PDB file of C-alpha atoms in Angstrom:
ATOM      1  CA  UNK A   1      92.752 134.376  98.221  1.00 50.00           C
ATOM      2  CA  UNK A   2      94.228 131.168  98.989  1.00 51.00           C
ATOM      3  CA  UNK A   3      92.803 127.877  99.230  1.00 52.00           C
ATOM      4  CA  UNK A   4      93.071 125.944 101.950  1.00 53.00           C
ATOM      5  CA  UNK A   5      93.234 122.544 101.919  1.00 48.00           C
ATOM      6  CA  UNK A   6      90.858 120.376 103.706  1.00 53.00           C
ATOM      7  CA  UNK A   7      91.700 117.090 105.442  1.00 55.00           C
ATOM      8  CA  UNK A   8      90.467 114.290 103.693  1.00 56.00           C
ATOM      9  CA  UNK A   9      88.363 111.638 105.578  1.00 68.00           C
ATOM     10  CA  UNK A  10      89.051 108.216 106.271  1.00 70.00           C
ATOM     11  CA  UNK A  11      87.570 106.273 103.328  1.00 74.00           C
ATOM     12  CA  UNK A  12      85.350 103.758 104.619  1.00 75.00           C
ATOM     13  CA  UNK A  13      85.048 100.557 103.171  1.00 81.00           C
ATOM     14  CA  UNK A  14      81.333  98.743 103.396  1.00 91.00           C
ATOM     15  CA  UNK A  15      82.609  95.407 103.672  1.00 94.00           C
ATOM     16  CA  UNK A  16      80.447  92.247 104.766  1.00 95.00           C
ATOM     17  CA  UNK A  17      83.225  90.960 106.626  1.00 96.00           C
ATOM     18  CA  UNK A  18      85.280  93.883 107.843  1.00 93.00           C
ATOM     19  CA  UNK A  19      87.576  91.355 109.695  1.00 93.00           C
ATOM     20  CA  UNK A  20      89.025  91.249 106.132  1.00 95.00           C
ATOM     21  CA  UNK A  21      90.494  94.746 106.233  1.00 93.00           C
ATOM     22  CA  UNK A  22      93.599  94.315 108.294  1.00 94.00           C
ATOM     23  CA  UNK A  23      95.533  97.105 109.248  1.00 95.00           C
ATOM     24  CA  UNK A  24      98.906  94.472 109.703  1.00 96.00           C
ATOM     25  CA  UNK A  25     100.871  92.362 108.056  1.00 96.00           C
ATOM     26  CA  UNK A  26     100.507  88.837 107.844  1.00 96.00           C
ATOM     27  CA  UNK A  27     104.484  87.537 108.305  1.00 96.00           C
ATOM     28  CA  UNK A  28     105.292  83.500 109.738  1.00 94.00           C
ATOM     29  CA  UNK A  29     101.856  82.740 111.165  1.00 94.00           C
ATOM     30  CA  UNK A  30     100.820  85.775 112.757  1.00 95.00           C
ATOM     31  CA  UNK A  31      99.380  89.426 112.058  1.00 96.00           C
ATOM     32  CA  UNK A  32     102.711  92.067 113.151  1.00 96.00           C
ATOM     33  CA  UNK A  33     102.772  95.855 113.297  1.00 96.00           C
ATOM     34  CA  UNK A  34     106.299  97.321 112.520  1.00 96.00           C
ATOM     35  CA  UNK A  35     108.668  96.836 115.115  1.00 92.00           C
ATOM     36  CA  UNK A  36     109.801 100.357 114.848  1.00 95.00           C
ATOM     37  CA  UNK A  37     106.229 101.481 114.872  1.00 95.00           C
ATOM     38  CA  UNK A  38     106.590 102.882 110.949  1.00 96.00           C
ATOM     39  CA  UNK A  39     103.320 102.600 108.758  1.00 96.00           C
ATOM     40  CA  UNK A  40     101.786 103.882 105.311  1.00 95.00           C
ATOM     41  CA  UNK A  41      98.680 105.057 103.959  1.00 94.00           C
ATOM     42  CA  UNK A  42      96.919 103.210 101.586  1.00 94.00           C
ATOM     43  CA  UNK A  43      94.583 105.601  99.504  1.00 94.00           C
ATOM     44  CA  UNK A  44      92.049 105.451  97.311  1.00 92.00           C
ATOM     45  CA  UNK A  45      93.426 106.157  94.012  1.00 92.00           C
ATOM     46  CA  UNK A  46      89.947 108.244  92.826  1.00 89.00           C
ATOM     47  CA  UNK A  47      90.528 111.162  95.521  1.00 89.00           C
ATOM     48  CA  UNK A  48      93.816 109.711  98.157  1.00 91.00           C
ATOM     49  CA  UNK A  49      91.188 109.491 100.653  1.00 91.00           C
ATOM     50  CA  UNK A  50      92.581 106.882 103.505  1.00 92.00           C
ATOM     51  CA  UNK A  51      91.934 103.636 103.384  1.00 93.00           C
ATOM     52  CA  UNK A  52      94.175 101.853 105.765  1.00 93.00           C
ATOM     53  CA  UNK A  53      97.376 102.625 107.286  1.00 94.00           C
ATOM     54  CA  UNK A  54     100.026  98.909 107.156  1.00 95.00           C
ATOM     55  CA  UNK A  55     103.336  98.245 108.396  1.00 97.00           C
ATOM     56  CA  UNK A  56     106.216  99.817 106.956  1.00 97.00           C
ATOM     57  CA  UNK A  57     108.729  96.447 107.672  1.00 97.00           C
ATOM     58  CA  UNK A  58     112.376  95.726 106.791  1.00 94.00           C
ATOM     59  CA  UNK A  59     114.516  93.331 105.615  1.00 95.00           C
ATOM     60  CA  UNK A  60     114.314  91.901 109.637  1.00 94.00           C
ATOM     61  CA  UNK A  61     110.748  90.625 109.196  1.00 95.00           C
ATOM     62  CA  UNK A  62     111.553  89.326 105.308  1.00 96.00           C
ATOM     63  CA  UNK A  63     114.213  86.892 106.771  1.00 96.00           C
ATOM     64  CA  UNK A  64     111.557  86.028 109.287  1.00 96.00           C
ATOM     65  CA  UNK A  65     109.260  85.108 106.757  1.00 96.00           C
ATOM     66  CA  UNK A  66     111.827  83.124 104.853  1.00 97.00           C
ATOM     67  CA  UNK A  67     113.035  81.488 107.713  1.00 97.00           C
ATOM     68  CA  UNK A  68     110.032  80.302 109.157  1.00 97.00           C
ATOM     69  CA  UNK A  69     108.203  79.489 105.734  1.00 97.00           C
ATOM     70  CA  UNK A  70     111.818  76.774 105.559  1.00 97.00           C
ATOM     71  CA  UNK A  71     111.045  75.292 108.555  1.00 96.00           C
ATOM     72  CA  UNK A  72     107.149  74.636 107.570  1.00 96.00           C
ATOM     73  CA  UNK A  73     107.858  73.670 104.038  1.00 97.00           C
ATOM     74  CA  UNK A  74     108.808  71.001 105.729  1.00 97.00           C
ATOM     75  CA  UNK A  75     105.852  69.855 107.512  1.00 96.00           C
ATOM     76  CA  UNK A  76     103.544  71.218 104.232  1.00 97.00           C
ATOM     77  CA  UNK A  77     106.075  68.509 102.609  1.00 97.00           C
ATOM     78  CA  UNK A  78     105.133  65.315 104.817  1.00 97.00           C
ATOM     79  CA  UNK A  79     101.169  65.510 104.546  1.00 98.00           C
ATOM     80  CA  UNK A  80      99.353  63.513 101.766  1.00 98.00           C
ATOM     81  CA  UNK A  81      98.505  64.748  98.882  1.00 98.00           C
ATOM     82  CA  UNK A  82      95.080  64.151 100.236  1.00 98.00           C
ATOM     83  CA  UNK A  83      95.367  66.548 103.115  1.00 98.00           C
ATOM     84  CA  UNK A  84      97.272  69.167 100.885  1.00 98.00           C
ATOM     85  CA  UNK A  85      94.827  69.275  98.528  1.00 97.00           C
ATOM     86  CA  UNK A  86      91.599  69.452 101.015  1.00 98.00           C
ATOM     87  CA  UNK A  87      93.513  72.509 102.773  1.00 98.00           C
ATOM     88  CA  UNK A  88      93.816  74.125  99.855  1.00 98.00           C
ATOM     89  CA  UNK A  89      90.421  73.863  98.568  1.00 98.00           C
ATOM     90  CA  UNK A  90      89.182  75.069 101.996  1.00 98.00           C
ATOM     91  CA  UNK A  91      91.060  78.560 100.840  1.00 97.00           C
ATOM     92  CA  UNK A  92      89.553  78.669  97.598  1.00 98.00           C
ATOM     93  CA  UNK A  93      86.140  77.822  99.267  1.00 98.00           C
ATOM     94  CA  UNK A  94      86.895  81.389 101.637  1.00 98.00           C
ATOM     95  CA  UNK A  95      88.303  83.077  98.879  1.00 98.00           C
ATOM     96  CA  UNK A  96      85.464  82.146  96.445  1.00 98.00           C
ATOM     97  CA  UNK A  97      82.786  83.207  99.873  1.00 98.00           C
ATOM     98  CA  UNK A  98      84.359  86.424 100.401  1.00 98.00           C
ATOM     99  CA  UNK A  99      84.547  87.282  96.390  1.00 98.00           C
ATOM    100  CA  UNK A 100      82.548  90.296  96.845  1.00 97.00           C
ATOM    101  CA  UNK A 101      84.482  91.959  99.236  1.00 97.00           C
ATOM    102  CA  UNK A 102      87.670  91.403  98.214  1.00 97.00           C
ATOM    103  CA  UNK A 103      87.020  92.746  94.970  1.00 97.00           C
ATOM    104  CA  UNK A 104      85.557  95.750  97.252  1.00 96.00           C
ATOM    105  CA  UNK A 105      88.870  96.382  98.920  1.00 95.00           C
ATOM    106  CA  UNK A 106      90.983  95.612  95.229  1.00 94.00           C
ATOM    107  CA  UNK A 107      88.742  98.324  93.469  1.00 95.00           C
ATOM    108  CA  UNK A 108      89.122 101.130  96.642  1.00 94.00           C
ATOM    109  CA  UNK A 109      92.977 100.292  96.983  1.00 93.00           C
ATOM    110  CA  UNK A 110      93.664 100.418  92.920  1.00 93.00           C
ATOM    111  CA  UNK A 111      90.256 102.135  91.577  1.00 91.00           C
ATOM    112  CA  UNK A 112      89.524  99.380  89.142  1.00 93.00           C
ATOM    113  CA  UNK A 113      85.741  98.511  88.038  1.00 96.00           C
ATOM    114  CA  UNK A 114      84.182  96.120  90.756  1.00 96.00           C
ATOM    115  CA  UNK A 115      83.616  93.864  87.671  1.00 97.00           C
ATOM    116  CA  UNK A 116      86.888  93.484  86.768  1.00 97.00           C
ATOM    117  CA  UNK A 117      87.971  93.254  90.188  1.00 97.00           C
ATOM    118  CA  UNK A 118      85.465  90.017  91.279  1.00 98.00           C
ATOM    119  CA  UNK A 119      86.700  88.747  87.997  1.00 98.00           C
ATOM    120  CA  UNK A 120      90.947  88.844  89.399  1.00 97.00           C
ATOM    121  CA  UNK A 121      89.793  87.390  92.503  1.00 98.00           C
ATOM    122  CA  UNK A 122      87.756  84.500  91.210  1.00 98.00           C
ATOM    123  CA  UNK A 123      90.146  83.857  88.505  1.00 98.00           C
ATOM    124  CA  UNK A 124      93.079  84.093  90.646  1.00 97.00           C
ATOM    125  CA  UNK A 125      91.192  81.386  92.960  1.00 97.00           C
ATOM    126  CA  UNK A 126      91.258  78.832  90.761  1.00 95.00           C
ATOM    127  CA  UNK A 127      95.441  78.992  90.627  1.00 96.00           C
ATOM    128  CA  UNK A 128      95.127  77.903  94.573  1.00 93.00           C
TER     129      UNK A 128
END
């Protein structure tokens, strides 16, 4: 007798926020699919249930990213420290808010304790 495999679901991932779970990448200011259309599953380590599928993108959309994050160095260059640093602790504010369920998607994606993952994020916060 042989086993037959059954399709695994799409892992579903109780999130607060579920606006946080994007299925693109985030490349020179905007959230892109591949241009080609090409994608990967991102499983859950624990049974390679589905989590998301993202873009699969080349060295086109790198040198996009490069080029673009050049050109608004610049600008990030010419504002006061003042304004840098209030921009930046708006991000750790949201990153700090959302805590819980980024550690959520860190522990499905790499099926590491939620402990240990709230502590990365918050820890990692603190660098920005």
């Amino acid at each position: 007798m042989t086993a037959q495999l059954q399709p695994v679901e799409r892992r579903v991932v109780d999130l607060r926020d579920p606006s946080l779970l994007v299925e693109k990448a985030y490349v020179a200011g905007e959230w892109v699919s591949a241009a080609d259309g090409r994608s990967f599953a991102v499983t859950d380590p624990y049974d390679g249930a589905p989590i998301a599928d993202v873009p699969s993108l080349g060295v086109e959309a790198a040198r996009r990213a490069i080029d673009v994050a050049a050109t608004v160095q610049k600008d990030w260059a010419r504002r006061t420290a003042k304004e840098r640093s209030r921009i930046l602790k708006a991000w750790y504010d949201l990153i700090v808010a959302n805590a819980d369920d980024l550690a959520l998607i860190l522990t499905t994606e790499q099926g590491k304790p939620l402990s240990e993952a709230k502590a990365e994020v918050l820890s990692n916060a603190a660098y920005i």
